[in-house]
Short mmCIF file of C-alpha atoms in Angstrom, two decimals:
data_model
loop_
_atom_site.label_atom_id
_atom_site.label_comp_id
_atom_site.label_asym_id
_atom_site.label_seq_id
_atom_site.Cartn_x
_atom_site.Cartn_y
_atom_site.Cartn_z
CA VAL A 1 0.00 0.00 0.00
CA GLY A 2 0.98 3.64 -0.37
CA PRO A 3 0.77 6.11 2.54
CA ALA A 4 -3.01 5.68 2.64
CA GLY A 5 -5.42 3.02 1.42
CA ARG A 6 -7.70 0.10 2.18
CA VAL A 7 -6.12 -3.14 3.47
CA ARG A 8 -7.45 -6.59 4.21
CA ILE A 9 -6.31 -8.28 7.43
CA GLN A 10 -6.64 -12.01 7.99
CA GLY A 11 -5.02 -14.90 9.90
CA ARG A 12 -3.22 -14.29 13.18
CA ARG A 13 -3.53 -10.53 13.01
CA TYR A 14 -7.25 -10.73 12.32
CA ARG A 15 -7.72 -13.03 15.33
CA HIS A 16 -5.59 -10.73 17.52
CA ILE A 17 -7.76 -7.73 16.67
CA ARG A 18 -10.94 -9.75 17.20
CA ASP A 19 -10.01 -11.65 20.39
CA ILE A 20 -7.41 -9.53 22.19
CA GLN A 21 -7.95 -5.97 21.03
CA ARG A 22 -11.71 -6.60 20.68
CA GLY A 23 -11.85 -4.22 17.73
CA THR A 24 -15.18 -3.20 16.18
CA PRO A 25 -15.91 -1.10 13.06
CA GLY A 26 -14.93 2.51 13.63
CA ASN A 27 -12.09 1.67 16.06
CA GLU A 28 -8.69 3.13 15.33
CA LEU A 29 -5.65 0.92 15.83
CA ASN A 30 -1.90 1.34 15.51
CA VAL A 31 -0.56 -0.14 12.29
CA GLY A 32 2.79 -0.41 10.57
CA LEU A 33 4.32 -1.67 7.38
CA CYS A 34 7.12 -4.23 7.77
CA ASP A 35 10.42 -2.34 7.31
CA GLY A 36 8.40 0.82 6.60
CA LYS A 37 6.41 3.54 8.32
CA THR A 38 3.75 3.35 11.04
CA GLY A 39 0.38 5.01 11.41
CA LYS A 40 -3.27 4.48 12.22
CA GLY A 41 -5.88 2.19 10.76
CA ARG A 42 -9.66 2.48 11.13
CA ILE A 43 -11.68 -0.74 11.01
CA ILE A 44 -14.27 -0.48 8.24
CA LYS A 45 -15.79 -3.96 7.92
CA PHE A 46 -15.57 -6.98 10.19
CA ASN A 47 -16.14 -10.31 8.48
CA ASN A 48 -16.00 -13.94 9.58
CA ASP A 49 -12.39 -14.54 8.64
CA HIS A 50 -10.97 -11.14 7.73
CA LEU A 51 -11.49 -7.43 8.22
CA GLU A 52 -10.98 -4.31 6.16
CA MET A 53 -9.21 -1.25 7.36
CA ASP A 54 -8.48 2.22 6.05
CA VAL A 55 -4.89 3.00 6.91
CA ARG A 56 -2.69 6.04 6.88
CA ILE A 57 0.98 5.09 7.24
CA ASP A 58 3.06 8.25 7.43
CA GLN A 59 4.92 8.18 10.77
CA ASP A 60 8.47 7.10 11.43
CA PRO A 61 8.90 4.03 13.67
CA PRO A 62 10.74 4.51 16.98
CA PRO A 63 14.50 4.94 16.50
CA ALA A 64 16.61 1.78 16.43
CA VAL A 65 18.87 1.05 19.36
CA GLN A 66 22.55 1.19 18.46
CA ILE A 67 23.39 -2.06 20.19
CA THR A 68 24.61 -5.18 18.44
CA LEU A 69 23.84 -8.16 20.63
CA ILE A 70 26.06 -11.22 20.68
CA LEU A 71 24.24 -13.91 22.54
CA ALA A 72 25.30 -17.43 23.38
CA LEU A 73 22.48 -19.49 21.86
CA PRO A 74 19.79 -19.82 24.56
CA ARG A 75 17.92 -23.00 25.35
CA PRO A 76 15.23 -23.39 22.64
CA ILE A 77 12.40 -23.07 25.15
CA MET A 78 13.71 -19.57 26.05
CA LEU A 79 14.68 -18.50 22.55
CA LYS A 80 11.34 -17.18 21.31
CA ARG A 81 10.69 -15.09 24.37
CA ILE A 82 14.23 -13.68 24.33
CA LEU A 83 14.08 -12.80 20.63
CA ALA A 84 10.69 -11.09 21.06
CA SER A 85 11.94 -9.09 24.02
CA VAL A 86 15.23 -8.09 22.34
CA THR A 87 13.27 -7.00 19.27
CA ALA A 88 10.79 -5.00 21.36
CA LEU A 89 13.75 -3.25 22.97
CA GLY A 90 14.83 -2.03 19.53
CA VAL A 91 17.94 -4.12 18.83
CA LYS A 92 18.44 -4.63 15.07
CA LYS A 93 21.41 -6.98 14.93
CA ILE A 94 21.54 -10.21 16.88
CA PHE A 95 24.28 -12.82 16.61
CA LEU A 96 23.43 -16.17 18.15
CA ILE A 97 26.75 -17.88 18.70
CA HIS A 98 28.11 -21.11 20.09
CA SER A 99 29.84 -21.29 23.44
CA ARG A 100 31.23 -24.19 25.40
CA ARG A 101 28.25 -24.18 27.77
CA VAL A 102 25.69 -24.19 24.95
CA GLU A 103 24.44 -27.74 24.40
CA LYS A 104 25.22 -28.80 20.83
CA SER A 105 21.67 -30.12 20.44
CA PHE A 106 20.29 -26.58 20.74
CA TRP A 107 21.59 -25.93 17.22
CA GLN A 108 19.27 -28.63 15.86
CA SER A 109 16.14 -26.82 17.05
CA THR A 110 13.57 -26.17 14.35
CA LEU A 111 13.02 -22.80 16.02
CA LEU A 112 16.21 -21.65 14.31
CA THR A 113 14.82 -22.08 10.81
CA GLY A 114 13.57 -19.19 8.69
CA GLU A 115 9.88 -18.93 9.40
CA HIS A 116 10.09 -19.95 13.03
CA ILE A 117 12.77 -17.48 13.88
CA GLN A 118 10.80 -14.70 12.20
CA GLU A 119 7.70 -15.20 14.33
CA PRO A 120 9.01 -13.80 17.65
CA LEU A 121 10.66 -10.93 15.79
CA VAL A 122 7.32 -9.87 14.32
CA LEU A 123 5.65 -10.19 17.74
CA GLY A 124 8.37 -8.01 19.28
CA LEU A 125 7.91 -5.38 16.60
CA GLU A 126 4.14 -5.34 17.09
CA GLN A 127 4.55 -5.02 20.86
CA SER A 128 6.84 -2.01 20.57
CA ARG A 129 5.08 -0.41 17.56
CA ASP A 130 8.20 -0.79 15.49
CA THR A 131 8.54 -2.00 11.90
CA GLY A 132 12.23 -2.66 11.26
CA LEU A 133 12.83 -6.40 11.34
CA PRO A 134 16.10 -7.28 13.13
CA GLN A 135 18.71 -9.38 11.41
CA VAL A 136 19.52 -12.61 13.21
CA PHE A 137 22.80 -14.35 12.38
CA LEU A 138 23.54 -17.92 13.44
CA ARG A 139 27.17 -18.71 14.22
CA PRO A 140 27.44 -22.32 15.38
CA ARG A 141 31.24 -22.21 15.62
CA PHE A 142 32.78 -19.92 18.22
CA LYS A 143 36.35 -19.63 16.98
CA PRO A 144 35.82 -18.68 13.32
CA PHE A 145 33.21 -16.13 14.40
CA VAL A 146 35.47 -14.54 16.97
CA GLU A 147 38.58 -14.60 14.80
CA ASP A 148 37.21 -13.71 11.39
CA GLU A 149 34.04 -11.71 11.92
CA LEU A 150 34.08 -10.11 15.36
CA PRO A 151 37.03 -7.74 14.84
CA GLY A 152 35.15 -6.03 12.01
CA LEU A 153 31.87 -6.00 13.92
CA ILE A 154 33.19 -4.15 16.93
CA ARG A 155 35.11 -1.52 14.98
CA GLY A 156 33.88 1.90 16.06
CA THR A 157 31.72 0.46 18.87
CA ARG A 158 32.12 0.17 22.60
CA ALA A 159 32.60 -3.57 23.10
CA LEU A 160 31.36 -5.08 26.37
CA VAL A 161 31.17 -8.67 27.53
CA ALA A 162 28.92 -9.44 30.50
CA HIS A 163 30.74 -11.61 33.02
CA PRO A 164 29.74 -12.28 36.64
CA GLU A 165 33.34 -12.29 37.81
CA ALA A 166 34.29 -8.96 36.25
CA THR A 167 35.26 -6.21 38.64
CA ASP A 168 34.09 -3.25 36.55
CA GLU A 169 30.46 -2.20 36.63
CA CYS A 170 28.58 -1.97 33.36
CA PRO A 171 28.75 1.65 32.17
CA ARG A 172 25.60 3.78 32.18
CA HIS A 173 23.93 5.85 29.46
CA VAL A 174 26.50 5.19 26.75
CA ALA A 175 26.29 7.46 23.72
CA GLY A 176 27.19 5.83 20.42
CA PRO A 177 27.16 2.25 19.21
CA VAL A 178 27.75 -0.67 21.57
CA THR A 179 28.53 -4.34 21.01
CA LEU A 180 27.28 -6.37 23.96
CA ALA A 181 28.13 -10.04 24.44
CA ILE A 182 26.03 -12.08 26.88
CA GLY A 183 26.97 -15.64 27.80
CA PRO A 184 24.91 -18.78 28.37
CA GLU A 185 23.45 -19.91 31.70
CA GLY A 186 26.62 -20.84 33.56
CA GLY A 187 28.61 -18.08 31.85
CA TRP A 188 31.39 -17.92 29.26
CA ILE A 189 34.36 -20.19 29.99
CA PRO A 190 37.69 -18.48 30.76
CA TYR A 191 39.02 -19.21 27.24
CA GLU A 192 36.04 -17.42 25.72
CA ILE A 193 36.33 -14.41 28.02
CA GLY A 194 40.02 -14.33 27.07
CA CYS A 195 39.14 -14.20 23.36
CA PHE A 196 36.76 -11.30 23.87
CA GLN A 197 39.28 -9.40 25.98
CA LEU A 198 42.04 -9.98 23.44
CA LEU A 199 39.88 -8.20 20.87
CA GLY A 200 39.42 -5.24 23.20
CA PHE A 201 36.14 -6.11 24.93
CA SER A 202 35.79 -4.75 28.48
CA SER A 203 34.36 -7.31 30.82
CA VAL A 204 31.58 -5.88 32.97
CA ARG A 205 29.36 -7.21 35.69
CA LEU A 206 25.71 -6.64 36.53
CA GLY A 207 26.22 -6.41 40.25
CA GLU A 208 26.45 -9.23 42.76
CA ARG A 209 23.45 -11.03 41.36
CA ILE A 210 23.36 -13.76 38.76
CA LEU A 211 20.41 -13.12 36.48
CA ARG A 212 18.73 -15.26 33.86
CA VAL A 213 19.53 -14.20 30.33
CA GLU A 214 15.94 -13.05 29.75
CA THR A 215 16.22 -10.70 32.75
CA ALA A 216 19.86 -9.69 32.20
CA ILE A 217 19.27 -8.39 28.66
CA PRO A 218 16.63 -5.74 29.44
CA PHE A 219 18.48 -4.90 32.68
CA LEU A 220 21.73 -4.21 30.78
CA LEU A 221 19.94 -2.33 28.00
CA GLY A 222 18.14 -0.16 30.56
CA ARG A 223 21.52 0.71 31.98
CA LEU A 224 23.32 1.29 28.69
CA LEU A 225 20.63 3.37 26.99
CA VAL B 1 21.96 -25.32 61.17
CA GLY B 2 24.64 -23.09 62.63
CA PRO B 3 27.38 -21.51 60.49
CA ALA B 4 28.76 -24.96 59.67
CA GLY B 5 27.31 -28.45 59.71
CA ARG B 6 25.90 -31.43 57.83
CA VAL B 7 22.58 -31.04 56.03
CA ARG B 8 20.28 -33.40 54.18
CA ILE B 9 18.81 -32.21 50.86
CA GLN B 10 15.76 -33.85 49.28
CA GLY B 11 12.82 -33.09 47.01
CA ARG B 12 13.08 -30.41 44.34
CA ARG B 13 16.49 -29.19 45.44
CA TYR B 14 17.89 -32.72 45.42
CA ARG B 15 16.59 -33.26 41.88
CA HIS B 16 17.97 -29.89 40.77
CA ILE B 17 21.45 -30.80 42.00
CA ARG B 18 21.22 -34.25 40.43
CA ASP B 19 19.67 -33.35 37.05
CA ILE B 20 20.64 -29.75 36.34
CA GLN B 21 23.82 -29.09 38.29
CA ARG B 22 24.91 -32.74 37.83
CA GLY B 23 26.57 -32.68 41.24
CA THR B 24 28.72 -35.58 42.43
CA PRO B 25 30.37 -36.23 45.82
CA GLY B 26 33.19 -33.75 46.38
CA ASN B 27 31.55 -30.96 44.34
CA GLU B 28 31.17 -27.61 46.00
CA LEU B 29 27.94 -25.70 45.44
CA ASN B 30 26.57 -22.32 46.49
CA VAL B 31 24.14 -22.60 49.37
CA GLY B 32 22.10 -20.23 51.49
CA LEU B 33 19.75 -20.24 54.43
CA CYS B 34 16.32 -18.72 53.85
CA ASP B 35 16.39 -15.19 55.32
CA GLY B 36 19.96 -15.89 56.52
CA LYS B 37 23.54 -16.08 55.27
CA THR B 38 25.02 -17.74 52.20
CA GLY B 39 28.07 -19.92 51.72
CA LYS B 40 29.40 -23.13 50.22
CA GLY B 41 28.33 -26.73 50.57
CA ARG B 42 30.35 -29.82 49.65
CA ILE B 43 28.44 -32.92 48.58
CA ILE B 44 29.37 -35.83 50.85
CA LYS B 45 26.95 -38.61 49.97
CA PHE B 46 24.60 -39.05 47.04
CA ASN B 47 21.65 -41.36 47.69
CA ASN B 48 18.59 -42.38 45.69
CA ASP B 49 16.29 -39.73 47.05
CA HIS B 50 18.46 -37.36 49.05
CA LEU B 51 22.01 -36.19 49.49
CA GLU B 52 24.18 -35.04 52.35
CA MET B 53 26.26 -31.93 52.31
CA ASP B 54 28.75 -30.25 54.59
CA VAL B 55 27.96 -26.56 54.59
CA ARG B 56 29.62 -23.41 55.79
CA ILE B 57 27.19 -20.49 55.80
CA ASP B 58 29.03 -17.35 56.80
CA GLN B 59 28.69 -14.86 53.92
CA ASP B 60 26.24 -12.00 53.59
CA PRO B 61 23.74 -12.27 50.73
CA PRO B 62 23.86 -9.58 48.02
CA PRO B 63 22.48 -6.25 49.20
CA ALA B 64 18.74 -5.68 48.78
CA VAL B 65 17.59 -3.22 46.19
CA GLN B 66 15.89 -0.17 47.69
CA ILE B 67 12.96 -0.26 45.33
CA THR B 68 9.37 -0.89 46.36
CA LEU B 69 7.47 -2.18 43.36
CA ILE B 70 3.80 -1.44 42.88
CA LEU B 71 2.57 -3.63 40.10
CA ALA B 72 -0.86 -3.89 38.53
CA LEU B 73 -1.67 -7.59 38.96
CA PRO B 74 -0.29 -9.36 35.88
CA ARG B 75 -2.13 -12.07 33.95
CA PRO B 76 -1.70 -15.31 36.01
CA ILE B 77 0.28 -16.99 33.22
CA MET B 78 2.90 -14.22 33.52
CA LEU B 79 2.82 -13.86 37.28
CA LYS B 80 5.28 -16.59 38.25
CA ARG B 81 7.92 -15.52 35.79
CA ILE B 82 7.56 -11.87 36.79
CA LEU B 83 7.77 -12.63 40.52
CA ALA B 84 10.87 -14.80 40.01
CA SER B 85 12.57 -12.11 37.94
CA VAL B 86 11.69 -9.28 40.34
CA THR B 87 13.01 -11.38 43.22
CA ALA B 88 16.23 -12.20 41.36
CA LEU B 89 16.71 -8.47 40.77
CA GLY B 90 16.72 -7.95 44.55
CA VAL B 91 13.37 -6.23 45.17
CA LYS B 92 12.07 -7.00 48.68
CA LYS B 93 8.65 -5.35 48.70
CA ILE B 94 6.08 -6.02 46.01
CA PHE B 95 2.52 -4.72 46.03
CA LEU B 96 0.21 -6.40 43.52
CA ILE B 97 -2.70 -4.02 43.10
CA HIS B 98 -5.91 -3.75 41.15
CA SER B 99 -6.29 -1.40 38.22
CA ARG B 100 -9.15 -0.83 35.81
CA ARG B 101 -7.40 -2.81 33.08
CA VAL B 102 -6.71 -5.82 35.32
CA GLU B 103 -9.35 -8.47 34.69
CA LYS B 104 -11.24 -9.15 37.94
CA SER B 105 -10.87 -12.91 37.37
CA PHE B 106 -7.07 -12.64 37.79
CA TRP B 107 -7.67 -12.17 41.52
CA GLN B 108 -9.24 -15.64 41.72
CA SER B 109 -6.03 -17.35 40.55
CA THR B 110 -4.76 -20.07 42.86
CA LEU B 111 -1.28 -18.75 42.08
CA LEU B 112 -1.99 -15.95 44.53
CA THR B 113 -2.33 -18.29 47.50
CA GLY B 114 0.41 -18.79 50.10
CA GLU B 115 2.41 -21.74 48.88
CA HIS B 116 2.04 -21.00 45.18
CA ILE B 117 3.13 -17.42 45.49
CA GLN B 118 6.18 -18.48 47.49
CA GLU B 119 7.51 -20.85 44.82
CA PRO B 120 8.70 -18.25 42.25
CA LEU B 121 10.16 -16.16 45.05
CA VAL B 122 12.35 -19.05 46.17
CA LEU B 123 13.40 -19.74 42.56
CA GLY B 124 14.33 -16.07 42.12
CA LEU B 125 16.41 -16.14 45.29
CA GLU B 126 18.23 -19.30 44.21
CA GLN B 127 18.95 -17.82 40.78
CA SER B 128 20.51 -14.67 42.24
CA ARG B 129 22.21 -16.36 45.23
CA ASP B 130 20.12 -14.34 47.62
CA THR B 131 18.31 -15.48 50.77
CA GLY B 132 15.96 -12.69 51.82
CA LEU B 133 12.41 -13.62 50.84
CA PRO B 134 10.50 -10.62 49.44
CA GLN B 135 7.18 -9.63 50.96
CA VAL B 136 4.28 -9.72 48.50
CA PHE B 137 1.15 -7.76 49.39
CA LEU B 138 -2.15 -8.24 47.56
CA ARG B 139 -4.35 -5.16 47.22
CA PRO B 140 -7.45 -6.06 45.20
CA ARG B 141 -9.01 -2.61 45.62
CA PHE B 142 -7.28 0.34 44.02
CA LYS B 143 -8.82 3.26 45.85
CA PRO B 144 -8.37 2.20 49.49
CA PHE B 145 -4.78 1.21 48.71
CA VAL B 146 -3.97 4.52 47.07
CA GLU B 147 -5.77 6.65 49.62
CA ASP B 148 -4.96 4.90 52.87
CA GLU B 149 -1.69 3.06 52.38
CA LEU B 150 0.28 4.64 49.55
CA PRO B 151 0.94 8.05 51.16
CA GLY B 152 2.81 6.34 54.01
CA LEU B 153 4.64 3.95 51.65
CA ILE B 154 6.17 6.65 49.49
CA ARG B 155 7.27 8.88 52.36
CA GLY B 156 11.03 9.45 52.03
CA THR B 157 11.21 7.72 48.63
CA ARG B 158 11.38 8.96 45.06
CA ALA B 159 7.98 8.00 43.68
CA LEU B 160 7.75 7.18 39.98
CA VAL B 161 4.88 5.87 37.89
CA ALA B 162 5.70 4.38 34.49
CA HIS B 163 3.40 5.77 31.82
CA PRO B 164 3.88 5.59 28.03
CA GLU B 165 2.42 9.06 27.52
CA ALA B 166 4.66 10.80 30.05
CA THR B 167 7.03 13.41 28.67
CA ASP B 168 9.81 12.99 31.24
CA GLU B 169 12.37 10.23 30.84
CA CYS B 170 12.88 7.80 33.68
CA PRO B 171 15.79 9.09 35.81
CA ARG B 172 19.08 7.20 35.84
CA HIS B 173 21.18 5.83 38.69
CA VAL B 174 19.01 7.10 41.53
CA ALA B 175 20.59 7.03 44.98
CA GLY B 176 18.22 6.28 47.83
CA PRO B 177 14.88 4.51 48.01
CA VAL B 178 12.45 4.50 45.11
CA THR B 179 8.78 3.56 44.80
CA LEU B 180 8.06 2.43 41.25
CA ALA B 181 4.52 1.84 39.95
CA ILE B 182 4.08 -0.17 36.75
CA GLY B 183 0.68 -0.53 35.10
CA PRO B 184 -1.05 -3.44 33.39
CA GLU B 185 -0.81 -4.30 29.69
CA GLY B 186 -2.73 -1.37 28.18
CA GLY B 187 -1.50 1.00 30.89
CA TRP B 188 -3.06 2.82 33.84
CA ILE B 189 -6.26 4.71 33.03
CA PRO B 190 -6.11 8.53 33.30
CA TYR B 191 -7.94 8.49 36.66
CA GLU B 192 -5.28 6.17 38.09
CA ILE B 193 -2.40 8.24 36.75
CA GLY B 194 -4.15 11.27 38.28
CA CYS B 195 -4.25 9.56 41.70
CA PHE B 196 -0.53 8.77 41.58
CA GLN B 197 0.32 12.29 40.49
CA LEU B 198 -1.86 13.82 43.22
CA LEU B 199 0.26 11.95 45.78
CA GLY B 200 3.47 13.34 44.29
CA PHE B 201 4.47 10.58 41.87
CA SER B 202 6.40 11.75 38.79
CA SER B 203 5.18 10.08 35.65
CA VAL B 204 8.04 8.78 33.52
CA ARG B 205 8.31 7.03 30.20
CA LEU B 206 10.61 4.27 28.97
CA GLY B 207 11.21 5.79 25.57
CA GLU B 208 9.04 5.53 22.49
CA ARG B 209 8.57 1.82 22.85
CA ILE B 210 5.78 -0.05 24.58
CA LEU B 211 7.29 -3.01 26.43
CA ARG B 212 5.72 -6.02 28.06
CA VAL B 213 5.70 -5.82 31.84
CA GLU B 214 8.23 -8.67 32.09
CA THR B 215 10.67 -6.69 29.92
CA ALA B 216 9.84 -3.25 31.31
CA ILE B 217 10.65 -4.18 34.92
CA PRO B 218 14.31 -5.23 34.44
CA PHE B 219 14.75 -2.41 31.90
CA LEU B 220 13.58 0.21 34.42
CA LEU B 221 15.57 -1.35 37.25
CA GLY B 222 18.71 -1.36 35.11
CA ARG B 223 18.18 2.32 34.53
CA LEU B 224 17.34 3.27 38.11
CA LEU B 225 20.09 1.29 39.85
#
């Protein structure tokens, strides 16, 4: 569609408007175009399996967060929720990487395949009224990623690796781009921390508490932003 | 037990050590006494349904966070996870209150009864190596809570209410005690925001993004602490 026009909504989004938002004709809802602008849509007709809406899509989405997240691949059962929350927070680049304490079987999860991995990203965008789909990169081998790709990635960014045993606190309210590496439950092993530090990462702690990854990510972003 | 001694572990904690931590005799684990000190325990004997451990409990738990959380009662399916995460973050006083956009039926949830509500708190403490059980107060009526109890609660604290439409940003790195009120999905209604403001709460926003309560809480705590 252009900046204004009539659209037809069906499937999951139709059911969300019907069952959760309880929309009726005349209601105005927030809408957005994937990787485009956002705006308002007015429900015109409500049918059995779809609805029609007049939309005006002329607003910019919220600004992206300048944080590249490097995340040891979480347990599949946590992955969806973490990806949705990271997306809602505005992160646009997510590297899921291997680490010694990531079980190899996690890499076999069907959740890592195209469609499945997209689903929580779209949910996160909808939640935060954003439209810019994050890029998710899978890196099932630690060493080639760290040696070949990471040096380029962190250029021009403040590179931080979260580590419970670090003595420095995580910095607050950082202006400019950040690369943030967060380990698996159980933490990075010393060799891995060594690799990050060799590249110039500062190792930072969250305080005296060990947090779950799903809690640590928004906590660290709240501090950095 | 005193500061040192032999203890017998069974039930959920026994299974956690056996199946998740994969403990074997000789291993040293982190231990803590509910509402007491923390320390180390060495596994001595591993039996079919229990194990024995020699413990030394002489360390202080991590310091409590000086934030009182006032939370519109979340959907029961989210409640456990939110309570565990808030506890892991070190909050010791949690008021679950009613708000217009909280469905009345949520108050009937069995999750709000004694034993059930304790379970996520204990998990949160274990996760963060803390021992001090938070107090959770249920306030199913908004007005009496706000009128009779809240003025005393916020005395001497910085009182903040999270509100997407607020123009002020949430302050960073606040020294001293804070009272933080977080609304339901859909937000506080204007009348409720008015009540908080009348008492002296500042209304603050998280940025342009709408976050789920489970993401907003650690995000705000990361910013405030």
